[in-house]
CSV table of C-alpha atoms in Angstrom, one decimal:
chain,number,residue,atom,x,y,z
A,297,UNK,CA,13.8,-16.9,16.5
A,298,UNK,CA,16.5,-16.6,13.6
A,299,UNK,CA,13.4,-17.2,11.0
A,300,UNK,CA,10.9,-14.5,12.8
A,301,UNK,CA,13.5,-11.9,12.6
A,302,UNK,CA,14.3,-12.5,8.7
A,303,UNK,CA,11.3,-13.0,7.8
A,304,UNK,CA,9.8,-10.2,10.2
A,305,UNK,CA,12.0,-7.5,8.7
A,306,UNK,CA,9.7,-5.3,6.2
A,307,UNK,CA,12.3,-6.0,3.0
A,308,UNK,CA,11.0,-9.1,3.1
A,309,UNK,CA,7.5,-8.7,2.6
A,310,UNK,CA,8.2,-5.8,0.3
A,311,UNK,CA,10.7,-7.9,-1.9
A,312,UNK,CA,7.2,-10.4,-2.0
A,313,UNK,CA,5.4,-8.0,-3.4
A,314,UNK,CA,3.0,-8.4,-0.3
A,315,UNK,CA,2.5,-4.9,-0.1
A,316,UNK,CA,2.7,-1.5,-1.8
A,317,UNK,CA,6.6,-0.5,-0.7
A,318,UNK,CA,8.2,1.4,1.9
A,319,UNK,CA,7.6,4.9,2.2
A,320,UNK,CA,10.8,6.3,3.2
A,321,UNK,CA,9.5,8.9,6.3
A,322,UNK,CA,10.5,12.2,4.4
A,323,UNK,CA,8.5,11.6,1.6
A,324,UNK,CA,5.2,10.7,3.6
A,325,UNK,CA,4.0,13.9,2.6
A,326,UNK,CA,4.7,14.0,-1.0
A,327,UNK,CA,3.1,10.2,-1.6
A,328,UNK,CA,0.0,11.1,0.8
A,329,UNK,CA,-0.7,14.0,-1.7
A,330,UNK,CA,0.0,12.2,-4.5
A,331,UNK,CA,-2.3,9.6,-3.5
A,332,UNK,CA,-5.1,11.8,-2.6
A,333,UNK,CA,-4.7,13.3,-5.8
A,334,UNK,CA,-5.0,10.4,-7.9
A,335,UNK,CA,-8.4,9.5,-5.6
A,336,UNK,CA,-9.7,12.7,-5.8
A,337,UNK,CA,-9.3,12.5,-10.1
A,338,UNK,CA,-11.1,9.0,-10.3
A,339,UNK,CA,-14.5,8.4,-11.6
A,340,UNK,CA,-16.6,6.9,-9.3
A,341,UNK,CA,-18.5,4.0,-11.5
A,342,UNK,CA,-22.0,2.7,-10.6
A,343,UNK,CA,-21.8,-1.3,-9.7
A,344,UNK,CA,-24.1,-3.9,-9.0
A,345,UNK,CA,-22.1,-5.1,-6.4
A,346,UNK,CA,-21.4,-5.0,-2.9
A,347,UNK,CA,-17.5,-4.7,-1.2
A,348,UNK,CA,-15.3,-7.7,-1.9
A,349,UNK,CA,-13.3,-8.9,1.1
A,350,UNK,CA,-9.7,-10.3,0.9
């Protein structure tokens, strides 16, 4: 039980690198629009290629 809740705690996954971060709940807005603006800028390339699963 002592193991789940350390290594349940999101710090630990964010400290791993296993995901993108924490969004701390008053910025939500602020990285949503950033992110949509950085998608919104980005060529979309032609590919031979289908989705690639992780």
């Amino acid at each position: 039980l002592m193991k789940y809740e350390h290594e349940g705690h999101p710090l630990y996954s964010s400290a791993r690198l296993w995901d993108d971060g924490i969004i701390d709940p008053a910025k939500t807005r602020d990285v949503l629009a950033l992110s949509l603006s950085a998608a919104l800028n980005a060529e979309i390339e032609d590919t031979r290629f289908g989705v690639f699963r992780m």
